[in-house]
Short mmCIF file of C-alpha atoms and ligand atoms in Angstrom, two decimals:
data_model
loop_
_atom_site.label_atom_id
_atom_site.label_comp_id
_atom_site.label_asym_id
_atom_site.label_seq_id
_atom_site.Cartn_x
_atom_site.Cartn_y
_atom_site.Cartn_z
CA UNK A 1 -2.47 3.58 -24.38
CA UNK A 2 -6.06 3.76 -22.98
CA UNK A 3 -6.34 2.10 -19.81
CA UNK A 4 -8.63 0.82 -17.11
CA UNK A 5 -7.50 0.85 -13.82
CA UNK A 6 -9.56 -0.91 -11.61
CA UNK A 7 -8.65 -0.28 -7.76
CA UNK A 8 -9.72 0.05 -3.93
CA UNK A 9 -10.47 3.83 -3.38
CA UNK A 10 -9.47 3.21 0.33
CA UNK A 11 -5.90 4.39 2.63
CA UNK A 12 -4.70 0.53 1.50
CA UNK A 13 -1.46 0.14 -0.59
CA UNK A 14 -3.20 -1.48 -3.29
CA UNK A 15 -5.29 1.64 -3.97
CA UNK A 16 -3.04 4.12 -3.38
CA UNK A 17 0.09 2.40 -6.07
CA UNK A 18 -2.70 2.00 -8.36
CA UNK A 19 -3.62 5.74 -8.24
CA UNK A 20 -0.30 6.61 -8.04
CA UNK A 21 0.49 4.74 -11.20
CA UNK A 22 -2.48 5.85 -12.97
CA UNK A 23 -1.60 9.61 -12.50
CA UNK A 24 2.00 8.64 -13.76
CA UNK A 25 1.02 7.13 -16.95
CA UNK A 26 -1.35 10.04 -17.02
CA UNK A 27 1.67 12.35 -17.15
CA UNK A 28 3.15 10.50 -19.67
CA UNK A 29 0.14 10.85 -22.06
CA UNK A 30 -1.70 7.71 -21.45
CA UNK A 31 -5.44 7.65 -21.22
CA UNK A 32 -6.48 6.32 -17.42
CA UNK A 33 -9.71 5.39 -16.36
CA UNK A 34 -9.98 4.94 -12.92
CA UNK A 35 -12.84 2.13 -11.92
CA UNK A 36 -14.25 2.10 -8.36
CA UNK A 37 -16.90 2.62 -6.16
CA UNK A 38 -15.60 6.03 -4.63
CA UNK A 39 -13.12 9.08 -5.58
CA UNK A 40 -9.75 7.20 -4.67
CA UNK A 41 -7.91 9.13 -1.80
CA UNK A 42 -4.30 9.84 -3.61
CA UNK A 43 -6.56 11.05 -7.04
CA UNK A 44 -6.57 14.51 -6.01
CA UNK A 45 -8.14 17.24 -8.17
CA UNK A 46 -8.62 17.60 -12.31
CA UNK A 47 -5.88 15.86 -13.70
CA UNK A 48 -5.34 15.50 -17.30
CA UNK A 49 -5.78 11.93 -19.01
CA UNK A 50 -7.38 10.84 -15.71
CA UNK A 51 -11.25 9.96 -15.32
CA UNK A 52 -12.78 8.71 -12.81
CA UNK A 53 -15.87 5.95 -13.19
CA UNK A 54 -17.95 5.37 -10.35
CA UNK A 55 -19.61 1.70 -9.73
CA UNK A 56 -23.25 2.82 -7.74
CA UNK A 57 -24.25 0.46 -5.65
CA UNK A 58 -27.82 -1.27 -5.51
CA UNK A 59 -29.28 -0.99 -2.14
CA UNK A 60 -32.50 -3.03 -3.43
CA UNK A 61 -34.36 -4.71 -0.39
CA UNK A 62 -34.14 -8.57 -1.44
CA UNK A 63 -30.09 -7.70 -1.16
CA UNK A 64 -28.47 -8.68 1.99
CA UNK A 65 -25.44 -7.88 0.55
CA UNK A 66 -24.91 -5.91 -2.35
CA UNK A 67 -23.75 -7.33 -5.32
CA UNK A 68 -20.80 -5.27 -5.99
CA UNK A 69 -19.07 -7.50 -8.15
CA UNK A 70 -21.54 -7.94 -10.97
CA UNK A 71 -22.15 -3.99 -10.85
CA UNK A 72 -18.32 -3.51 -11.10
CA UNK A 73 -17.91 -6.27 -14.11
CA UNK A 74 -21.28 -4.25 -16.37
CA UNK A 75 -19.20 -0.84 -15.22
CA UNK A 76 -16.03 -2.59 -16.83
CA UNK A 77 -18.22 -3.58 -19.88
CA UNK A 78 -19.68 0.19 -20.47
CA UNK A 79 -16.08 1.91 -19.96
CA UNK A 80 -13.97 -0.57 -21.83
CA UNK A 81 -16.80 -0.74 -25.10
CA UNK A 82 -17.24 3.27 -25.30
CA UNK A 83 -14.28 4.22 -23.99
CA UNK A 84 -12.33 1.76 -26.20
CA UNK A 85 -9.92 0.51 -23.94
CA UNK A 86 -6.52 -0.91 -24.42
CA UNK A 87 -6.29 -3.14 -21.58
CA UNK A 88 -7.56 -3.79 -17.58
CA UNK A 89 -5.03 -3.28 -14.86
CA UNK A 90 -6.69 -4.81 -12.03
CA UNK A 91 -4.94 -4.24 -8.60
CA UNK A 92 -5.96 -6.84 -5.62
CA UNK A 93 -7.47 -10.03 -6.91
CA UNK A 94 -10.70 -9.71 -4.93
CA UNK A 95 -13.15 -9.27 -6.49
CA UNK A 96 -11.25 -7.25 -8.96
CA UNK A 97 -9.66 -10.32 -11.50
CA UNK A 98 -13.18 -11.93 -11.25
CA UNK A 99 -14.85 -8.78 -12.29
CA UNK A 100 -12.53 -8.25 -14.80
CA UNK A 101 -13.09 -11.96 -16.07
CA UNK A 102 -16.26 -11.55 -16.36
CA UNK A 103 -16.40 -8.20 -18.15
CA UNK A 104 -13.78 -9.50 -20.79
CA UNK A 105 -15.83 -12.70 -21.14
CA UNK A 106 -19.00 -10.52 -21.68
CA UNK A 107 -16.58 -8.41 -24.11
CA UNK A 108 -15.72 -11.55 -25.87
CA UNK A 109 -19.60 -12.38 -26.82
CA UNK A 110 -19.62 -9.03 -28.35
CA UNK A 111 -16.91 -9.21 -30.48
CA UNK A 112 -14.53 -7.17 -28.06
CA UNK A 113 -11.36 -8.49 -27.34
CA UNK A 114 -9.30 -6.61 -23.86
CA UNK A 115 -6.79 -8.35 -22.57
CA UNK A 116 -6.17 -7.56 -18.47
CA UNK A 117 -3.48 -7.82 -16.01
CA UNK A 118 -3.62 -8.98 -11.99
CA UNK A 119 -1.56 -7.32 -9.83
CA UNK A 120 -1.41 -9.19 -6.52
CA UNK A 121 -0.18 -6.88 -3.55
CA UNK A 122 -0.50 -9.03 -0.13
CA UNK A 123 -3.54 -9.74 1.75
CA UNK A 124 -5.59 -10.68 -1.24
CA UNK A 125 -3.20 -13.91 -1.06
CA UNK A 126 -1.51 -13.86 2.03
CA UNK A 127 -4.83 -13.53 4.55
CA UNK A 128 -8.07 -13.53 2.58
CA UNK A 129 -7.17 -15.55 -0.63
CA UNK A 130 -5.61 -18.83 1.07
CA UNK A 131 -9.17 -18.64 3.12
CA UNK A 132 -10.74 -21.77 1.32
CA UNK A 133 -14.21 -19.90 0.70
CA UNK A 134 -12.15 -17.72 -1.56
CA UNK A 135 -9.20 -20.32 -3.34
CA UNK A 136 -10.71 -21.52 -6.23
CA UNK A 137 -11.83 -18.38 -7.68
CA UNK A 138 -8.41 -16.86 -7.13
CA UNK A 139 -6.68 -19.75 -8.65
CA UNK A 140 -8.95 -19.88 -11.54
CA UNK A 141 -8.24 -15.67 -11.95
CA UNK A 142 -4.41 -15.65 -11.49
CA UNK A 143 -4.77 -18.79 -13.92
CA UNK A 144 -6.90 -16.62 -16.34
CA UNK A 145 -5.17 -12.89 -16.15
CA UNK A 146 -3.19 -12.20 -19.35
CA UNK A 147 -0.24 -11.37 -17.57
CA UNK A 148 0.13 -11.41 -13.55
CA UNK A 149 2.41 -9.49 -11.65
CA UNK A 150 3.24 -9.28 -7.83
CA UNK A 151 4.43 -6.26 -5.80
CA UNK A 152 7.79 -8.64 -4.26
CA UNK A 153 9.41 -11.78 -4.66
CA UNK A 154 8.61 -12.74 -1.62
CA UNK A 155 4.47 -12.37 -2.45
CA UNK A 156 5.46 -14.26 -5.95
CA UNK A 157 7.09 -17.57 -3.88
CA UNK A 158 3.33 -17.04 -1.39
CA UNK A 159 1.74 -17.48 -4.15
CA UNK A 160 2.85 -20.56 -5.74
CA UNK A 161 2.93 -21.83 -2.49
CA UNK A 162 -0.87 -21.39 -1.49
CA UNK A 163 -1.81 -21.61 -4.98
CA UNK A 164 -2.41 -24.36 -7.63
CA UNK A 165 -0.90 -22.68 -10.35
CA UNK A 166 2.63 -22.47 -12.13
CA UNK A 167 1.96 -19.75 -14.79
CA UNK A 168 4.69 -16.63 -14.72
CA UNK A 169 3.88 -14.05 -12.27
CA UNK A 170 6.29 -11.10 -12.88
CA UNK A 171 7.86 -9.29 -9.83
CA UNK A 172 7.26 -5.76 -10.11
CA UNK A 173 8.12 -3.92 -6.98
CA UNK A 174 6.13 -0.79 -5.49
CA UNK A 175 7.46 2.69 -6.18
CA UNK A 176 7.96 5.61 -3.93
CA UNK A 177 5.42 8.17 -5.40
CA UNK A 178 7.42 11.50 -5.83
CA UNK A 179 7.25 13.91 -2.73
CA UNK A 180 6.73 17.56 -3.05
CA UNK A 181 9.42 19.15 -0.40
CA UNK A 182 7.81 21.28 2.54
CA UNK A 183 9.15 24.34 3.54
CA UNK A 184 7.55 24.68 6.95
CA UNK A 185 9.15 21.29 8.52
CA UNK A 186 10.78 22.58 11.15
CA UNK A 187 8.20 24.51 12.50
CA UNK A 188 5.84 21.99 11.81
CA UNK A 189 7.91 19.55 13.81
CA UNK A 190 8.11 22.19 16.96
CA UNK A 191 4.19 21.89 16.80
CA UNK A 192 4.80 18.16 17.84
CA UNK A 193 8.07 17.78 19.61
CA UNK A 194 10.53 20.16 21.52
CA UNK A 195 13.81 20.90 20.39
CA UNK A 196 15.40 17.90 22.20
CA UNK A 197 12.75 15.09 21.52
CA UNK A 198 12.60 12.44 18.41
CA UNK A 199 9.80 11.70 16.63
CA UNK A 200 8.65 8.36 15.96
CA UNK A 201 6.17 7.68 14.01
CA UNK A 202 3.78 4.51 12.16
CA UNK A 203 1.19 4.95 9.57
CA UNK A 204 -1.32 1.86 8.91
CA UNK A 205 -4.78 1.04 8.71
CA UNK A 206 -4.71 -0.04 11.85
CA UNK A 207 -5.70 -4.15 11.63
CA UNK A 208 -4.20 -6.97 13.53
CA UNK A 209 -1.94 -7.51 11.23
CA UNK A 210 0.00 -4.06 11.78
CA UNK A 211 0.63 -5.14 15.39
CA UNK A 212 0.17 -1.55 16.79
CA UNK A 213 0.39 -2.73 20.35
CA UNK A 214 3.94 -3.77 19.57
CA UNK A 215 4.27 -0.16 18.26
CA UNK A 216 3.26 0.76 21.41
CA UNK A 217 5.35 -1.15 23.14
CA UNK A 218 8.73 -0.17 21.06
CA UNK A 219 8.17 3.42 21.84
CA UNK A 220 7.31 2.51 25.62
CA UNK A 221 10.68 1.22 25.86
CA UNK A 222 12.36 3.83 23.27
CA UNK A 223 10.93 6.59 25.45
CA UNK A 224 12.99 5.47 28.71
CA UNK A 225 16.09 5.94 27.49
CA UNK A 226 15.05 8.92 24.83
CA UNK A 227 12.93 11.39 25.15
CA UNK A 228 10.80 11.04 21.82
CA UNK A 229 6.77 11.84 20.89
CA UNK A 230 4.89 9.02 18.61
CA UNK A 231 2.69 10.35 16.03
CA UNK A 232 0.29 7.49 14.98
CA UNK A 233 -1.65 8.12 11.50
CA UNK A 234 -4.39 6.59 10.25
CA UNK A 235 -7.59 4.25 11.93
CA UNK A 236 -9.30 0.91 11.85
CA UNK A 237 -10.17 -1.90 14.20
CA UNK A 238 -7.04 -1.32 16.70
CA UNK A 239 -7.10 2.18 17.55
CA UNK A 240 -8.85 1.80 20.51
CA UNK A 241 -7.00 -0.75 21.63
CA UNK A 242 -3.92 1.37 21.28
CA UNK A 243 -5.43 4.60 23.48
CA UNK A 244 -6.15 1.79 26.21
CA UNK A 245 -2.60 0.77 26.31
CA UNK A 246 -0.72 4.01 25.92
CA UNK A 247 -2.82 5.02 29.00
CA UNK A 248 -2.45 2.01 30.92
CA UNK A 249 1.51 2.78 30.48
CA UNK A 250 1.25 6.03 31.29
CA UNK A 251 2.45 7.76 28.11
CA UNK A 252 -0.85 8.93 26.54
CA UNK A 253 0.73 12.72 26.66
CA UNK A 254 3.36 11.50 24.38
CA UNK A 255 1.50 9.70 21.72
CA UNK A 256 -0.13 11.56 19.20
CA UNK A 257 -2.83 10.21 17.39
CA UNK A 258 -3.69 11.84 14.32
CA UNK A 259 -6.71 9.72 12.44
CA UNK A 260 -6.62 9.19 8.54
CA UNK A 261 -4.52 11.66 6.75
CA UNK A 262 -4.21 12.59 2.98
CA UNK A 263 -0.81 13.86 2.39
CA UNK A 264 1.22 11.82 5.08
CA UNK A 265 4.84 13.13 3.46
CA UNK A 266 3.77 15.89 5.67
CA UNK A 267 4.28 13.56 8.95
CA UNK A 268 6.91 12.10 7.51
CA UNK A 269 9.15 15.00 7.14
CA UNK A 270 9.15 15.50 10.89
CA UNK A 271 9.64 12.13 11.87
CA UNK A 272 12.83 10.38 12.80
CA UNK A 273 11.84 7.32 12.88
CA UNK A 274 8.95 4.96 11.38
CA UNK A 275 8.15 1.48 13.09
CA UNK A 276 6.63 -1.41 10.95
CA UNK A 277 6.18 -4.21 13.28
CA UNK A 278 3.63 -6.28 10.94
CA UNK A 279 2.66 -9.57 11.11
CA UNK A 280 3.18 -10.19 7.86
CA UNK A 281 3.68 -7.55 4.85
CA UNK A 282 3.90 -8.23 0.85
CA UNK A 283 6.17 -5.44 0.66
CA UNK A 284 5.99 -2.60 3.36
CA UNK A 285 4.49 0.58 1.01
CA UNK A 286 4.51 2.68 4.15
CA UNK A 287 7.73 1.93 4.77
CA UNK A 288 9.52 2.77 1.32
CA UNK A 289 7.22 5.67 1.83
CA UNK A 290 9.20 6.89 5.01
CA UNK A 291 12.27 5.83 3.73
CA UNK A 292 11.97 7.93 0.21
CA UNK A 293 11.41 10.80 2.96
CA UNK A 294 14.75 10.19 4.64
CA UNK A 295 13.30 8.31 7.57
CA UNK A 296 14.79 5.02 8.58
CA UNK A 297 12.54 1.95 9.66
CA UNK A 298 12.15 -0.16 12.39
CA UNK A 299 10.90 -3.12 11.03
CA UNK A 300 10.11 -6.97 11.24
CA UNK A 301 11.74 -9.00 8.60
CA UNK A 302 8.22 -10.44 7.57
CA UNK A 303 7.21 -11.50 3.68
CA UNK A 304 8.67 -8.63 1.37
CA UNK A 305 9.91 -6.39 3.85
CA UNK A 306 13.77 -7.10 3.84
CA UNK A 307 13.75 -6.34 -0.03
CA UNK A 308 12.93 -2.71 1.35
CA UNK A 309 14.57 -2.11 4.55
CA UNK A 310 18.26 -3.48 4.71
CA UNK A 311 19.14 -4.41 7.96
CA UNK A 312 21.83 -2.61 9.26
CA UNK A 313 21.53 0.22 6.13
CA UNK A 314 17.86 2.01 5.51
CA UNK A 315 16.99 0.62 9.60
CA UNK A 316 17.00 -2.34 11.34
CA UNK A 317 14.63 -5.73 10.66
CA UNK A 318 13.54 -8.33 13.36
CA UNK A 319 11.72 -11.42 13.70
CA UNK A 320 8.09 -10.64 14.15
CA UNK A 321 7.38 -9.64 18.36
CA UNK A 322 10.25 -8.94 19.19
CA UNK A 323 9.72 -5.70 20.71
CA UNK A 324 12.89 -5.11 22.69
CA UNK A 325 15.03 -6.11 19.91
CA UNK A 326 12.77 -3.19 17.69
CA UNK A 327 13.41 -0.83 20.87
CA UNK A 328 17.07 -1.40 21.52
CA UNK A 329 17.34 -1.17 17.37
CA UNK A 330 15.68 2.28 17.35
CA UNK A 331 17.99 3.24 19.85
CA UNK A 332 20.92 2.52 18.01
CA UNK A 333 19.28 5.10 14.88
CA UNK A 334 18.27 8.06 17.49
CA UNK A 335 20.69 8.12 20.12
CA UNK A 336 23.13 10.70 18.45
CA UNK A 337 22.69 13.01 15.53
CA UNK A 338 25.69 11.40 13.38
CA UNK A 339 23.71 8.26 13.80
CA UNK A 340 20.72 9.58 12.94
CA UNK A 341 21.96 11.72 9.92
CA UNK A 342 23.80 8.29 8.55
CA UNK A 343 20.89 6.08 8.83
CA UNK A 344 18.47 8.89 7.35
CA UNK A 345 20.78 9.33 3.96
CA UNK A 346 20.59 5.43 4.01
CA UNK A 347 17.21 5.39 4.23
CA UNK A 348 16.70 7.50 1.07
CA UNK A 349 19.78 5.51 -0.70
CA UNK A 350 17.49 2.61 -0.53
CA UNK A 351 14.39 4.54 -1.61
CA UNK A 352 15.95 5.58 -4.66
CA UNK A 353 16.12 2.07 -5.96
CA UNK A 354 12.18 2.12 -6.33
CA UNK A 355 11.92 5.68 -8.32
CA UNK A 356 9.13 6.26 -9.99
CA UNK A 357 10.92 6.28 -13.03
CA UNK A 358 12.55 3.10 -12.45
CA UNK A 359 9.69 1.38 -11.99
CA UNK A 360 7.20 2.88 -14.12
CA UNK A 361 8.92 1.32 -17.57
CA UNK A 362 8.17 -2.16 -16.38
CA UNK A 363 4.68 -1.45 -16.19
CA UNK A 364 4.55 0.05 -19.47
CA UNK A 365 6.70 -2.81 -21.32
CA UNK A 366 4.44 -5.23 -19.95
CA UNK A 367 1.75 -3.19 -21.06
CA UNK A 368 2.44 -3.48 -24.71
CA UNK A 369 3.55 -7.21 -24.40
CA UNK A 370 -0.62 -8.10 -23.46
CA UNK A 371 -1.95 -5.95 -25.85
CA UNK A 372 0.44 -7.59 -28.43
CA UNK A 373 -0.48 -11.22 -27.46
O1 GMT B 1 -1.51 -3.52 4.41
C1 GMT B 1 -2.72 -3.47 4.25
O2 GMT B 1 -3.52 -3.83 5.09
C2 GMT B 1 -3.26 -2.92 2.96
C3 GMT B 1 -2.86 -3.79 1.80
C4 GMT B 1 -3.62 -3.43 0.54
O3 GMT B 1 -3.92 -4.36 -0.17
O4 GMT B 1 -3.91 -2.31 0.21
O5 GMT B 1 -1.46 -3.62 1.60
C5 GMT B 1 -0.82 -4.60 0.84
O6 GMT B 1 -0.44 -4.02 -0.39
C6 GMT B 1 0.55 -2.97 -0.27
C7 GMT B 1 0.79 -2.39 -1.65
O7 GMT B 1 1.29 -3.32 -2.54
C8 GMT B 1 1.82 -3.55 0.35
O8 GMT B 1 2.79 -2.54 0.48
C9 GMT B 1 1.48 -4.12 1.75
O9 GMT B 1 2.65 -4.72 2.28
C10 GMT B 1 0.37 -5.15 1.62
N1 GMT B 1 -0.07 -5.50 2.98
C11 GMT B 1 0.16 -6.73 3.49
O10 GMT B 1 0.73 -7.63 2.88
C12 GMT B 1 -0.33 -6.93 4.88
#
C-alpha cells in the first residue's frame, strides 16, 4: 500500500508511534510518505519505502500567524495526486483531520478519491480538543474520518464523552518500538550511579501535565531511605521549575538532567526505575517504553495508564498526587535485588503484549477495510 502519514515531527508520542509505524510498514514493503513540517526525530537516516515531504512555511508580513494548515492540506493534495496514494493516516486531530479533510475534499473536485484515517492519541481530546474554540471542528473531523481509531479504551470512552458523536472509533493500542540491545550498559550505568545506588529515571516533554515536581518529590522521599540518582530526559515549560526545587531540597547533586535525547533505550537500560506521575495520560508511551526495556513504573492510574502498568505486576499505579504513596511504592520495587529482578521481568511480561508485531496487523487490516469502502 502507498501511504501518507501525516504526523508531529516533535519528542510527543503522537509523532514518534507514527514514525515508528511508518518505518514498520516500510519494512514490510509498504510505500510511506511521511508529511510534516520538519525531519521527524525517530526517522533516522535513508530508509527504504520511506520519504519524507516537508510543508514550508510562509513567513509573509500580513501573517500574524502562519497558516500552517492550508499549506499542510495543498502539501497533502501534491503528494497524494503524484504520488498516488492509497490512503491518509493522520495522527493527532489538530490540525491534522482538518487538513486532511480538506485535501480529500480538494481531491474529490478533481476526480481523486483517498479515503483517511484519525488516530486520536490524548491531548488532542483530552486538553486542547474539549477547549470550545476547538470542538466543533474536531467533532465535525472524527465525524468525517473514514475510519477513527484511538491509542486506549480509556481515550475511546473521553471521547464520546466530550464529543457529539457516536460513530465507531477502534481501540488500537501503542506498540513498544523494537530496541536494539546495548552492550556497554553497565559501564554506561557506572558513568551515572555507583555500584550501590538505583537509578530512577522519567522521560517527558516536560508540561504541567507530566507533574515533574511530583517526580521530584517521589525521588526526594525515595532517596532517604535508598540511595538512588534521577536521570530526567527531555525539556519544555517545567524544567526550570524542577532545577529550583531539586535545589531548594538539597539534592541537585543527585538529579541528573539530561535535555532532549534521541535514542532514550539508552537511559533506559540503566535505569531501575521510571516514574509517570501525569495528570492525565491517553496511554503512557514512555512508560510501555521503559517497561519493554525491563524497567518497572511508578505510575498514577490516570486515563489509559492502568491498561499498561498493572498494579502490583509491571509497577505500582496511584491516584494522581499522591507522592508518598508513589515513594513508599518505589520502595517496595528497589529495596532488594529479588524484588527488583521480579518486578523488572514483569515489567517486560507486560511489554510484550504490545509487540510490534502484535500490533502492527491491526493497522494494516484496517488499512485495507478504508481503501475497500
Ligand atoms: O504526552 C504528551 O504531552 C505528548 C502527547 C502527544 O500527542 O504526542 O502524548 C499523547 O500521545 C501519546 C501517544 O499515543 C500517549 O502515549 C500519551 O499518553 C498522550 N499524552 C497524554 O494523554 C497527556
Amino acid at each position: 500500500m502507498k501511504i501518507g502519514m501525516v504526523l508531529y515531527p516533535t519528542f510527543g508520542g503522537s509523532g514518534v508511534v507514527a514514525t515508528e509505524l511508518g518505518k514498520a510498514l516500510a519494512k514490510k514493503g509498504h510505500e510511506i510518505h511521511f508529511i510534516t513540517y520538519a525531519q521527524p526525530v525517530r526517522l533516522g537516516n535513508f530508509i527504504d519505502n520511506t520519504y519524507y515531504h516537508e510543508v514550508s512555511l510562509s513567513d509573509y508580513p500580513l501573517f500574524d500567524y502562519q497558516p500552517y494548515e492550508i499549506q499542510l492540506s495543498s502539501k497533502i493534495v501534491d503528494v497524494v495526486k503524484h504520488e498516488k496514494l492509497d490512503l491518509l493516516h493522520v495522527h493527532y486531530a489538530i490540525p491534522h483531520a482538518s487538513a486532511a479533510y480538506m485535501a480529500q475534499q480538494i481531491l474529490k473536485s478533481q476526480g481523486v478519491e483517498i479515503p483517511f484515517i484519525t488516530t486520536l492519541h490524548g491531548t488532542d481530546i483530552t486538553l486542547v480538543g474539549k477547549d470550545p474554540s476547538f470542538e466543533p471542528v474536531i467533532t465535525f473531523c472524527i465525524n468525517e474520518s473514514t475510519a477513527v481509531t484511538a491509542v486506549s479504551e480509556s481515550l475511546k470512552q473521553s471521547t464520546y464523552e466530550h464529543f457529539n458523536t457516536k460513530r465507531a472509533i477502534k481501540v488500537i493500542p501503542n506498540f513498544a518500538p523494537p530496541i536494539a540491545k546495548q552492550m556497554e550498559a553497565e559501564c554506561q550505568r557506572l558513568k551515572y550511579a555507583m555500584g550501590n545506588e538505583r537509578i530512577l529515571c522519567h522521560i517527558s516533554n516536560f508540561r504541567p501535565v507530566k507533574r515533574v515536581e511530583d517526580v521530584v518529590k517521589i525521588f526526594y522521599l525515595v532517596n532517604q531511605k535508598i540511595p538512588s540518582k534521577l536521570l530526567l530526559v527531555g525539556d519544555g515549560p517545567d524544567r526550570f521549575m524542577a532545577e529550583r526545587i531539586c535545589r531548594e531540597l538539597g539534592i541537585e547533586k543527585r538529579v541528573i538532567f539530561t535535555g532532549k535525547i534521541v535514542g532514550t533505550e539508552k537511559v533506559l537500560e540503566i535505569c531501575d526505575t521510571f516514574l509517570l506521575p501525569s495528570e492525565t495520560e491517553s496511554f503512557g508511551l514512555a512508560a510501555l517504553e521503559a517497561m519493554a526495556a525491563g524497567v518497572p513504573v511508578i505510575s498514577s492510574n490516570t486515563g489509559g495508564v492502568p491498561e499498561v502498568n498493572l498494579d502490583g505486576f509491571s509497577g505500582f499505579t496511584s491516584n494522581v498526587g499522591a507522592v508518598e504513596e508513589m515513594a513508599e511504592n518505589a520502595i517496595k520495587i528497589l529495596d532488594s535485588d529479588e524484588n527488583l529482578a521480579k518486578f523488572k521481568k514483569n515489567a517486560k511480561e507486560q511489554a510484550s503484549k504490545f509487540e510490534l508485531e502484535k500490533i502492527l496487523p491491526m493497522y494494516e487490516q484496517l488499512y485495507q477495510e478504508v481503501i475497500a469502502k
